[in-house]
Short mmCIF file of C-alpha atoms in Angstrom, two decimals:
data_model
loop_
_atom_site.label_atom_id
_atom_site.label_comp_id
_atom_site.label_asym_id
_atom_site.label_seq_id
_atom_site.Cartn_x
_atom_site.Cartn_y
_atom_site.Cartn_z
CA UNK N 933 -10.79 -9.79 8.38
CA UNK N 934 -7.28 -9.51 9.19
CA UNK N 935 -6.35 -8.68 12.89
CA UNK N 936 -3.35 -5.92 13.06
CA UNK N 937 -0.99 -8.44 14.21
CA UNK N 938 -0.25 -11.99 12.89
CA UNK N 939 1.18 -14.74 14.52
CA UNK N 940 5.05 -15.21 14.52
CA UNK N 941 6.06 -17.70 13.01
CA UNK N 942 9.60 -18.00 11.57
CA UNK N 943 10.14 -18.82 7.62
CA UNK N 944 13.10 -18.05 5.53
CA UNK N 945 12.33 -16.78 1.60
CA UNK N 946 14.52 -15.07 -0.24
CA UNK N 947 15.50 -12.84 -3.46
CA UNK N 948 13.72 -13.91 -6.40
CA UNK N 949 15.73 -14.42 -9.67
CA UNK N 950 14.31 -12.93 -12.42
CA UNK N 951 15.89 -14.97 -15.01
CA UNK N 952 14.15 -17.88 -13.45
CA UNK N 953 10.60 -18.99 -15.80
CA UNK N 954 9.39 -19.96 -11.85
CA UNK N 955 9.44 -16.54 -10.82
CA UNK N 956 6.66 -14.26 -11.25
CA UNK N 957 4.31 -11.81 -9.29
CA UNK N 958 2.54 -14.28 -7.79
CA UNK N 959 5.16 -15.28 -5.45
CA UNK N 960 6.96 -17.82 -6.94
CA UNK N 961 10.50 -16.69 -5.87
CA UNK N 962 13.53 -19.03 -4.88
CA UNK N 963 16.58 -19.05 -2.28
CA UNK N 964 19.20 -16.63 -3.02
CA UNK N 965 21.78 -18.82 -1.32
CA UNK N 966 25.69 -18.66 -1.67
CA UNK N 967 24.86 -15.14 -4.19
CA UNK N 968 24.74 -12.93 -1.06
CA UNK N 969 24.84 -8.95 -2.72
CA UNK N 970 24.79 -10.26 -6.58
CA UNK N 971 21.50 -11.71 -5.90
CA UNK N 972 19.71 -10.71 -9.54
CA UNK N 973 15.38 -9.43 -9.20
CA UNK N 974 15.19 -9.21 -12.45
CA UNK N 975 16.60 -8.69 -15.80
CA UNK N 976 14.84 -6.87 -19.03
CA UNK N 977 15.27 -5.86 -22.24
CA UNK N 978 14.10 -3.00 -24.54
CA UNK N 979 15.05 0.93 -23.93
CA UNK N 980 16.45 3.61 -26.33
CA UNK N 981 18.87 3.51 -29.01
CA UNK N 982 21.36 6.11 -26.08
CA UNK N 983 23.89 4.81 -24.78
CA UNK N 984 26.47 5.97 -22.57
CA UNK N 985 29.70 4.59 -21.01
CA UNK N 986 29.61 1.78 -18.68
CA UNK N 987 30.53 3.21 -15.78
CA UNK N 988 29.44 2.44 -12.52
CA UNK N 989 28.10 5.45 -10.97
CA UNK N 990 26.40 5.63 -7.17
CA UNK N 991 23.28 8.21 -6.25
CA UNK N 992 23.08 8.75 -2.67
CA UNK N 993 18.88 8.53 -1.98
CA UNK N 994 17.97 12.40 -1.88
CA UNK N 995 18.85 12.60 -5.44
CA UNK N 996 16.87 15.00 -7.66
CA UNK N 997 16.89 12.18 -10.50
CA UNK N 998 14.95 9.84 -8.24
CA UNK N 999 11.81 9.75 -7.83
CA UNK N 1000 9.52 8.87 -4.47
CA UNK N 1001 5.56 8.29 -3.43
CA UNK N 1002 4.11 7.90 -0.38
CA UNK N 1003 4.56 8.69 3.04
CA UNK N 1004 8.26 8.83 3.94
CA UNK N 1005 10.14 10.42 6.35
CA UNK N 1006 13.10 12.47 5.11
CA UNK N 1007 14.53 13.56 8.62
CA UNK N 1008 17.70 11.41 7.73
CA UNK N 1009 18.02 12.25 3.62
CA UNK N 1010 20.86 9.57 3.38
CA UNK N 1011 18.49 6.87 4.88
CA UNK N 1012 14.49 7.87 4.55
CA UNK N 1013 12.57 5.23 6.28
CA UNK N 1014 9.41 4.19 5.08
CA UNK N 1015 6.66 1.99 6.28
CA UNK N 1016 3.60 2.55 4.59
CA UNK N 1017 2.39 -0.23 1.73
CA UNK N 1018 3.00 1.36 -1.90
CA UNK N 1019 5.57 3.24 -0.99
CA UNK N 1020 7.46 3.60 -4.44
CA UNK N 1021 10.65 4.93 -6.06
CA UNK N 1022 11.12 4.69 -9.72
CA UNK N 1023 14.21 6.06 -11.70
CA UNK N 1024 15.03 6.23 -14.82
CA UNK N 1025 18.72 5.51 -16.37
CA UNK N 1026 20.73 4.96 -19.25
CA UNK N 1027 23.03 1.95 -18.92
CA UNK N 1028 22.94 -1.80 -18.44
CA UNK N 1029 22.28 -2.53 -15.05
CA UNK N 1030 21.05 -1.70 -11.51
CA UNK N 1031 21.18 -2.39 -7.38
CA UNK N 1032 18.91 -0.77 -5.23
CA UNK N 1033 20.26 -0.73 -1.53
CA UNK N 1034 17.46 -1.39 1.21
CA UNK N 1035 17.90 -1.81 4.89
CA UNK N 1036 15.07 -3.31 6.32
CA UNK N 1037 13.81 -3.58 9.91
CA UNK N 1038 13.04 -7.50 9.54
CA UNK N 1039 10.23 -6.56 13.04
CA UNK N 1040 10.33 -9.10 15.73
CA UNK N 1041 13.39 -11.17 13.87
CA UNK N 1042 11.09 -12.82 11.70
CA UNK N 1043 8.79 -10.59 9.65
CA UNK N 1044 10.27 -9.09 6.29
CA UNK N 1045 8.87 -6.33 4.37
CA UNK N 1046 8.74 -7.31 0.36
CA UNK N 1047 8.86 -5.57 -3.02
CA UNK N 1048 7.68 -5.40 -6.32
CA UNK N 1049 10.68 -4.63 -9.06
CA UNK N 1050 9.39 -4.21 -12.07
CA UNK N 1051 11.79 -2.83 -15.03
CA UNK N 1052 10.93 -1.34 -18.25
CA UNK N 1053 7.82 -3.83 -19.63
CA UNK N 1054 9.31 -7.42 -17.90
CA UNK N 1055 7.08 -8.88 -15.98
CA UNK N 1056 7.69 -7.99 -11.84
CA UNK N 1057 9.20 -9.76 -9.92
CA UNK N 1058 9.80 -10.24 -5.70
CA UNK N 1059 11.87 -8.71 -4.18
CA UNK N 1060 12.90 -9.93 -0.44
CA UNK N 1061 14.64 -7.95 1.86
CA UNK N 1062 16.97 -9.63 4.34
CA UNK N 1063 18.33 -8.38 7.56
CA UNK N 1064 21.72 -9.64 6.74
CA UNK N 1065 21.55 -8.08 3.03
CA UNK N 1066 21.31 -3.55 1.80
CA UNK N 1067 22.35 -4.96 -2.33
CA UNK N 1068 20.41 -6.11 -4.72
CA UNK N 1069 20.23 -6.35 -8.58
CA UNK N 1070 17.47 -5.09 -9.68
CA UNK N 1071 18.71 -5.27 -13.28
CA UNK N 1072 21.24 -6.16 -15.19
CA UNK N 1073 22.59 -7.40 -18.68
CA UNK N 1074 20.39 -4.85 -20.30
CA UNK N 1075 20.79 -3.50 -23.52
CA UNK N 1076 22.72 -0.05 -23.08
CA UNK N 1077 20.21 2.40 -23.55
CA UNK N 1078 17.21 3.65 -21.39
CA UNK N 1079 15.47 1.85 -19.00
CA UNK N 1080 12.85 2.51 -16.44
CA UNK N 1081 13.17 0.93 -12.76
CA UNK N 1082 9.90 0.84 -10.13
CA UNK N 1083 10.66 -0.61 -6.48
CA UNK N 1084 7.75 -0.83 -4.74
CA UNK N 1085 6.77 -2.22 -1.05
CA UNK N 1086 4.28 -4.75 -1.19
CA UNK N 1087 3.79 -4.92 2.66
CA UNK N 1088 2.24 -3.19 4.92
CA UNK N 1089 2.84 -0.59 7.86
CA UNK N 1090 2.47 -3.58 10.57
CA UNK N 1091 5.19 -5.61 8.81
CA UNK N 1092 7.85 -3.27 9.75
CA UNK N 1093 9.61 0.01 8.53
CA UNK N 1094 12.36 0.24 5.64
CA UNK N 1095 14.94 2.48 4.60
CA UNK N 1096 16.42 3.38 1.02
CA UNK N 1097 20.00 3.55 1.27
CA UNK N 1098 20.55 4.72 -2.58
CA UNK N 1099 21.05 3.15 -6.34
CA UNK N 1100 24.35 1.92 -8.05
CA UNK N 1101 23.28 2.59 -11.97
CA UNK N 1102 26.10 0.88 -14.28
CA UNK N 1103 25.25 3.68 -16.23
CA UNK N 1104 23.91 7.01 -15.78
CA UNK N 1105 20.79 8.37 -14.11
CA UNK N 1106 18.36 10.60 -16.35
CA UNK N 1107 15.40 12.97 -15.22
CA UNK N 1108 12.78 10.63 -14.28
CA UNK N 1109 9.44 10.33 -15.89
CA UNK N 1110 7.20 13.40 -15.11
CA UNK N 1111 4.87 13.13 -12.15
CA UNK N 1112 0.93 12.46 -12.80
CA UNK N 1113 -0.76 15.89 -12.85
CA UNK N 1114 -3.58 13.63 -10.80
CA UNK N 1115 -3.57 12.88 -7.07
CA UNK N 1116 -5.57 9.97 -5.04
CA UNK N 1117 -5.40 9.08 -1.63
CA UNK N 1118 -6.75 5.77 -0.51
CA UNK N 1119 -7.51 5.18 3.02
CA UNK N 1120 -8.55 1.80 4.55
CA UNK N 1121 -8.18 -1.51 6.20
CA UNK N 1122 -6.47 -4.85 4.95
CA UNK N 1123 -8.54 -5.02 1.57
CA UNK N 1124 -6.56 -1.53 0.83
CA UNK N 1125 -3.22 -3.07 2.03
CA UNK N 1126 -4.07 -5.72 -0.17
CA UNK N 1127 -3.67 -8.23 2.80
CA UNK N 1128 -3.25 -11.80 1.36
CA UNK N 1129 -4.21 -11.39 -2.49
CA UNK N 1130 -1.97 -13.20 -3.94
CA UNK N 1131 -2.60 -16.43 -2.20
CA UNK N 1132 -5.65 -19.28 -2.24
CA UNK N 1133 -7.67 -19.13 1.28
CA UNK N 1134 -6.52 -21.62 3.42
CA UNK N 1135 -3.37 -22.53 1.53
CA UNK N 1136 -0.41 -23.47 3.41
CA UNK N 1137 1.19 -19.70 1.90
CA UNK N 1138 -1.15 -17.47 4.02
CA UNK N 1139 1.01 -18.72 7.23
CA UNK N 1140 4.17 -18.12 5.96
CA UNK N 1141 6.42 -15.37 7.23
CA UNK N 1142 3.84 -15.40 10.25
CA UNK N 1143 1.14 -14.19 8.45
CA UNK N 1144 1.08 -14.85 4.53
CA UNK N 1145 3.89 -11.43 4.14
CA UNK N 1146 5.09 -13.25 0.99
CA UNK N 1147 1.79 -13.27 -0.69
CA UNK N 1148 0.62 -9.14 -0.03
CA UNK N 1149 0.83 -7.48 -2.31
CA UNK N 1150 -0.38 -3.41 -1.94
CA UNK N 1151 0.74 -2.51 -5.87
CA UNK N 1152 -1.61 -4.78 -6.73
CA UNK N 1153 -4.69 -3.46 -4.60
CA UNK N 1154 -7.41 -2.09 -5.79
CA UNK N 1155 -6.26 1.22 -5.09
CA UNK N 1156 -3.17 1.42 -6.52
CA UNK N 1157 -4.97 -0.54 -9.62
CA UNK N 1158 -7.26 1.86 -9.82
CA UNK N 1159 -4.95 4.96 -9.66
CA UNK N 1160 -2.33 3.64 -12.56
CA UNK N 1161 -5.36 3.52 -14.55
CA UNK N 1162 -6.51 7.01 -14.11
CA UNK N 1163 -2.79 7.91 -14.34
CA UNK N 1164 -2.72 9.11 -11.37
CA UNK N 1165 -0.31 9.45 -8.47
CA UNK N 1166 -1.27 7.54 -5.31
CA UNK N 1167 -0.92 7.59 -1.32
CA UNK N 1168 -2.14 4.76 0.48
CA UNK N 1169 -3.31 4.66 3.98
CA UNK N 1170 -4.47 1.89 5.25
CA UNK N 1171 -3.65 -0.45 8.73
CA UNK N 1172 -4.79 -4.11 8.67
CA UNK N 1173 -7.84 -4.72 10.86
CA UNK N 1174 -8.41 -1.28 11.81
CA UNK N 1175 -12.01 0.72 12.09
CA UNK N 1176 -13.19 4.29 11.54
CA UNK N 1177 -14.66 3.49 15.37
CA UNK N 1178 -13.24 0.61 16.30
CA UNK N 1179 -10.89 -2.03 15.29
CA UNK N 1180 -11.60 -5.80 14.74
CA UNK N 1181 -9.61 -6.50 17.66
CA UNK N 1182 -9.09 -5.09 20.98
CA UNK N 1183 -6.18 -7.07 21.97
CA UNK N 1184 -3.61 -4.77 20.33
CA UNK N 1185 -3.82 -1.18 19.41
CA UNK N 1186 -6.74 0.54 19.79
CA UNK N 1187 -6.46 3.43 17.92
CA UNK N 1188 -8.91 3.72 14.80
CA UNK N 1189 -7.53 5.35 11.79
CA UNK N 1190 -8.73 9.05 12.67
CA UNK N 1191 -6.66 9.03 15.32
CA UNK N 1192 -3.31 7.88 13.24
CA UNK N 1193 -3.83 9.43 10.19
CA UNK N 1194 -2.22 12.75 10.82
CA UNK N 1195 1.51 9.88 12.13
CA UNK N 1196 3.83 9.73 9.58
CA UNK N 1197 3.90 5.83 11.02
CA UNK N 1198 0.34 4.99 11.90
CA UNK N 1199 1.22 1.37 13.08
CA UNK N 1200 3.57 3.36 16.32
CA UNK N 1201 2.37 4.10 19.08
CA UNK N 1202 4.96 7.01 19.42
CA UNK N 1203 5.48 8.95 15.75
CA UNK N 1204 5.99 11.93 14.69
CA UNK N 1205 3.30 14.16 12.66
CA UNK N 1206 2.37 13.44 8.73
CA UNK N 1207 2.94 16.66 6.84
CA UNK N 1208 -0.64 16.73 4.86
CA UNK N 1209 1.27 18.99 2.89
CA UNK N 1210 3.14 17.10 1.42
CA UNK N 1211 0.50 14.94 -0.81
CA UNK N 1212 -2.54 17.26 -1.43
CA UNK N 1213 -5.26 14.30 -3.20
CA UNK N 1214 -7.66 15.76 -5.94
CA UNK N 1215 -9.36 12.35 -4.57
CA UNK N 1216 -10.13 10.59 -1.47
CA UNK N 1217 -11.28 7.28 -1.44
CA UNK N 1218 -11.98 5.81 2.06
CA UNK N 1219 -12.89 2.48 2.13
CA UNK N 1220 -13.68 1.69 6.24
CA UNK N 1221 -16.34 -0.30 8.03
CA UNK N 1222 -15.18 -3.40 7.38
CA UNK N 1223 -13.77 -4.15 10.73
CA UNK N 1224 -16.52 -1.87 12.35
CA UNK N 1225 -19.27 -3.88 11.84
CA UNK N 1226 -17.89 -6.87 12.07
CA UNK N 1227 -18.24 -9.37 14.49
CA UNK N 1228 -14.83 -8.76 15.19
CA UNK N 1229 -12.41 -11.31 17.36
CA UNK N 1230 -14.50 -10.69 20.56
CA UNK N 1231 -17.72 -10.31 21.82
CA UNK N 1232 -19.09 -7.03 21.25
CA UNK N 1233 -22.62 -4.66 20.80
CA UNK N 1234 -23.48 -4.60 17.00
CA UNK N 1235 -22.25 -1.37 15.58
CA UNK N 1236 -24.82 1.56 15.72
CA UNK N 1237 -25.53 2.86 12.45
CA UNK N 1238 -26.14 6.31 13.89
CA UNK N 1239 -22.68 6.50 15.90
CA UNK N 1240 -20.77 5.35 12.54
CA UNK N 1241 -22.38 7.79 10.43
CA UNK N 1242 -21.15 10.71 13.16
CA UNK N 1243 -18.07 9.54 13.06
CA UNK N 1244 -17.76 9.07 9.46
CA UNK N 1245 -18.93 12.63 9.04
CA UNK N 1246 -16.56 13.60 11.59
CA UNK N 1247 -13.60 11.94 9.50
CA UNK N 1248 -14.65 13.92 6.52
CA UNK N 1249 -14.65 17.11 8.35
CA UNK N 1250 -11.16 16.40 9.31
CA UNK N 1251 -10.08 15.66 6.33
CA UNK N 1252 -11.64 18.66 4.44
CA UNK N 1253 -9.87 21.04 6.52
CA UNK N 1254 -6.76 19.44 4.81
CA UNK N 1255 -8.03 19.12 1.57
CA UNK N 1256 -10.61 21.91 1.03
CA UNK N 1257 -10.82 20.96 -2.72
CA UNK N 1258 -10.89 17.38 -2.54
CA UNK N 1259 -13.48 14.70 -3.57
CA UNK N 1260 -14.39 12.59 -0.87
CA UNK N 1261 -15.58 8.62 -1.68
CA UNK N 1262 -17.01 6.85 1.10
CA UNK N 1263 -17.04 3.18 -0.31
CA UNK N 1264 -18.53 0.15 0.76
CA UNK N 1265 -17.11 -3.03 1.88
CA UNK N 1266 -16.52 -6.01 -0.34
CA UNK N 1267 -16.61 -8.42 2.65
CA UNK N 1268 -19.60 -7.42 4.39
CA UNK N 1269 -22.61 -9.79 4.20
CA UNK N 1270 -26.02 -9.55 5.34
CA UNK N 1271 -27.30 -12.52 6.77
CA UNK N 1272 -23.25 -13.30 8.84
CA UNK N 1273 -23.27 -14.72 11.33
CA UNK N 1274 -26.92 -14.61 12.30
CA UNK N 1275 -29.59 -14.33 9.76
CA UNK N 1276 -30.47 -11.09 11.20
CA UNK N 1277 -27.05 -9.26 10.57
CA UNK N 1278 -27.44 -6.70 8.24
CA UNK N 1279 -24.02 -5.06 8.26
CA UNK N 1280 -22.91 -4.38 4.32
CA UNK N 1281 -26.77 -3.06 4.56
CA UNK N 1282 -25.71 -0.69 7.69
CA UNK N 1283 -22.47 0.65 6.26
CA UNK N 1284 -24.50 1.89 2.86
CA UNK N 1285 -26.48 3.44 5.16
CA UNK N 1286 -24.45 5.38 7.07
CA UNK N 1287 -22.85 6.04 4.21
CA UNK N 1288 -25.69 7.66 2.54
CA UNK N 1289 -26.66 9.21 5.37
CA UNK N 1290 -23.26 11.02 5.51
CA UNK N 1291 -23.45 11.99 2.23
CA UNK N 1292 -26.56 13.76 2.45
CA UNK N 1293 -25.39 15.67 5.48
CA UNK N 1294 -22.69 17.09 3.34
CA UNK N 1295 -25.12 17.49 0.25
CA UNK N 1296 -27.65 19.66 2.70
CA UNK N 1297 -24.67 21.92 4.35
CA UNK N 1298 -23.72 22.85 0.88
CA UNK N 1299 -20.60 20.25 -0.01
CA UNK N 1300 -21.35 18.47 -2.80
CA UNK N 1301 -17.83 17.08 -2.93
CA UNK N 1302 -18.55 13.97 -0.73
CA UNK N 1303 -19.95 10.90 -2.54
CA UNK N 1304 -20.49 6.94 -1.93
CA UNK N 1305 -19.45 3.85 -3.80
CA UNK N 1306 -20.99 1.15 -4.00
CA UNK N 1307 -18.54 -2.13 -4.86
CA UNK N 1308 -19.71 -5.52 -5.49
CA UNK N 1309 -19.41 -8.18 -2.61
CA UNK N 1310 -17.32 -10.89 -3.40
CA UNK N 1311 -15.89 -14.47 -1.56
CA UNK N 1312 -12.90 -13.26 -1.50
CA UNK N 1313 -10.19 -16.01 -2.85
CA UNK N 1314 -7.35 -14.70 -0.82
CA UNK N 1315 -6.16 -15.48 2.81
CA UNK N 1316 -9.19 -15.05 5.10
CA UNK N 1317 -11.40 -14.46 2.54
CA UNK N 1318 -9.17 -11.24 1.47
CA UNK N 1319 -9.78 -10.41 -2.36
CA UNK N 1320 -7.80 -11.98 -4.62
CA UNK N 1321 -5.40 -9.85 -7.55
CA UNK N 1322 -8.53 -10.39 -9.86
CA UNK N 1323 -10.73 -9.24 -7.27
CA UNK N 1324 -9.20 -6.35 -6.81
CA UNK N 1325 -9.00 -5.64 -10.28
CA UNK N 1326 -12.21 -5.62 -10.68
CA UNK N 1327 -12.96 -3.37 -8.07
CA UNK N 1328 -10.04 -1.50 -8.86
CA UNK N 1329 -12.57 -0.94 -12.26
CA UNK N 1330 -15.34 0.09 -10.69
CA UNK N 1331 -13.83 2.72 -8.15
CA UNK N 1332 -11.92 3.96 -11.29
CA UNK N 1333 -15.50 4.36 -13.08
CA UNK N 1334 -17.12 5.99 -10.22
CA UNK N 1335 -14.36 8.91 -10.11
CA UNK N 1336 -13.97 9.12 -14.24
CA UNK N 1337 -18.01 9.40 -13.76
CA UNK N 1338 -17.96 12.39 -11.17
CA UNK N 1339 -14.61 13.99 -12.08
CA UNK N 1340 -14.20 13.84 -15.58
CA UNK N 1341 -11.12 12.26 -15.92
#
């Protein structure tokens, strides 16, 4: 399990270039060196027979044409700053080519946050944001006709925060896709962040950055997985290392996630409020305990399947009074073991449990909106034993079952 802070360690990667065979989703990007702004994320071909002239046109980021999920703060509309992982724009233009403009904390002078860029049906690509860099390519050379652009942040909240700054389109801007009629939040810990997934455990990657930022990758969580595939749109809310009781550590903050959800920036210890209003879920899938009944980085009681399942039912009544129509998951944990450390543990048998145990309480006061899922434990492949991008797609499959199975999707 991945404590809320990593170690800093200073590493320099950079843009990847997507006309490179090296590059891929997997992390494989290069040095942008002496290209500075002209660094190219990727290039794609494809589109509509439409063309228009090639004119280089600028859209300031409160545009109506673009398009934005997540949890991002709009009290500056020429700069909304963003922290949460999956945070996504995607836009839709008619031209050749395209730079997104990102301003990125870079926290403690060392960690950067990272994107995914993926454009019409090319594969994605990495996207790194500098401190000394806002431009970057996202496309170009096209063919002049349509083409669809996703940016989306692969890191999570504890990384650092981000701002768009806006899109230069050689080209013209169209109405974006429409918006999936469906809506799924995903709250968690660093298996919803998707902490680590996209390198081996162990491997020399999960240090880099300070803690393996190159190689998370939150588009390609579970969650997120699982969403796309219900066509669905998605928030995610998740904080490495943190507990629906307690965290795994209690070196740093120890706030659980009931008491940040309602923070537009959960990983602050100052923020402003979350406007639930603003993404009303037809789903909720919570996927907590982890880090709760763990052994955690100190020594601690074992957690108390009795106080978890008040809690948890406590969560749900907080959440409900949000979301009065909402279906409520409670999921198990794909890390949790019986039998760790001591042969007496029985922890992934505790948090079905209290799951259970919550759901019935719902069941018997006349909600029959809350449910559990069940996921399949895995050794994870990914830095400290994190899922891997397979893993998650495989869970990603069953979560997707379980709500096609109760919803009807």
């Amino acid at each position: 399990m991945q404590a809320r802070l990593g170690i800093v360690k200073t590493a320099i990667l950079a843009l990847c270039w997507g006309a490179l065979a090296a590059c891929s989703s997997k992390g494989d990007d290069t040095n942008s060196g002496a290209a500075g702004n002209n660094s190219t994320a990727g290039t794609a071909s494809g589109g509509s027979t439409a063309s228009v002239a090639l004119e280089l046109h600028s859209y300031t980021p409160d545009d109506p044409k673009l398009q934005y999920m997540g949890r991002i703060d709009w009290s500056d509309p020429t700069a909304p700053r963003f922290a949460s992982t999956a945070v996504q724009l995607k836009a839709k233009f008619v031209g050749t080519g395209a730079t997104i403009k990102i301003l990125d904390e870079n926290r403690y002078g060392n960690y950067k946050n990272y994107f995914e860029v993926m454009v019409d049906d090319a594969p994605a690509v990495k996207l790194t944001a500098l401190k000394s860099q806002t431009d970057y390519v996202v496309a170009q050379d096209l063919p002049n006709g349509e083409h669809t652009l996703v940016v989306a942040k692969r890191t999570e909240a504890g990384i650092g925060f981000a701002r768009f700054l806006g899109l230069d389109v050689v080209g013209e801007l169209v109405e974006p896709p429409a918006r999936p009629t469906r809506r799924i939040e995903i709250i968690g810990d660093s298996i919803s962040c998707g902490s680590g997934d996209e390198a081996m455990n162990g491997s020399p990657q999960c240090m880099e950055d300070g803690w393996g930022q190159p190689y998370h990758n939150g588009y390609l969580a579970y969650g997120p997985v699982m969403a796309r595939s219900l066509d669905a749109e998605y928030n995610v809310t998740a904080v490495s290392g943190i507990g629906l009781v307690r965290n795994y550590s209690n070196m740093y903050d120890p706030r659980p996630l009931p008491e940040v959800y309602d923070l537009m920036y959960y990983e602050e210890m100052t923020s402003e409020a979350w406007d639930t209003s603003q993404f009303v879920p037809d789903a909720i899938v919570i996927a907590l305990g982890t880090n709760d009944f763990s052994p955690g980085d100190s020594e601690r009681d074992k957690m108390d399947v009795e106080t978890y399942t008040a809690a948890y039912v406590a969560f749900v009544d907080k959440l409900r009074g949000y979301y009065p129509d909402a279906h409520i998951f409670g999921m198990s944990s794909p890390m949790l073991g019986d039998g760790w450390p001591n042969a007496t543990d029985t922890s992934a048998t505790d948090l079905k449990t209290a799951l259970a145990a919550m759901v019935e309480h719902f069941a018997s006061a006349g909600d029959p909106n809350v449910h559990q899922i069940n996921v399949s434990k895995v050794i994870g492949t990914g830095c400290g034993t994190h899922p891997g991008v397979a893993q998650h797609a495989s869970m990603a499959a069953e979560v997707a079952t379980a709500i096609k199975n109760t919803l009807g999707w």
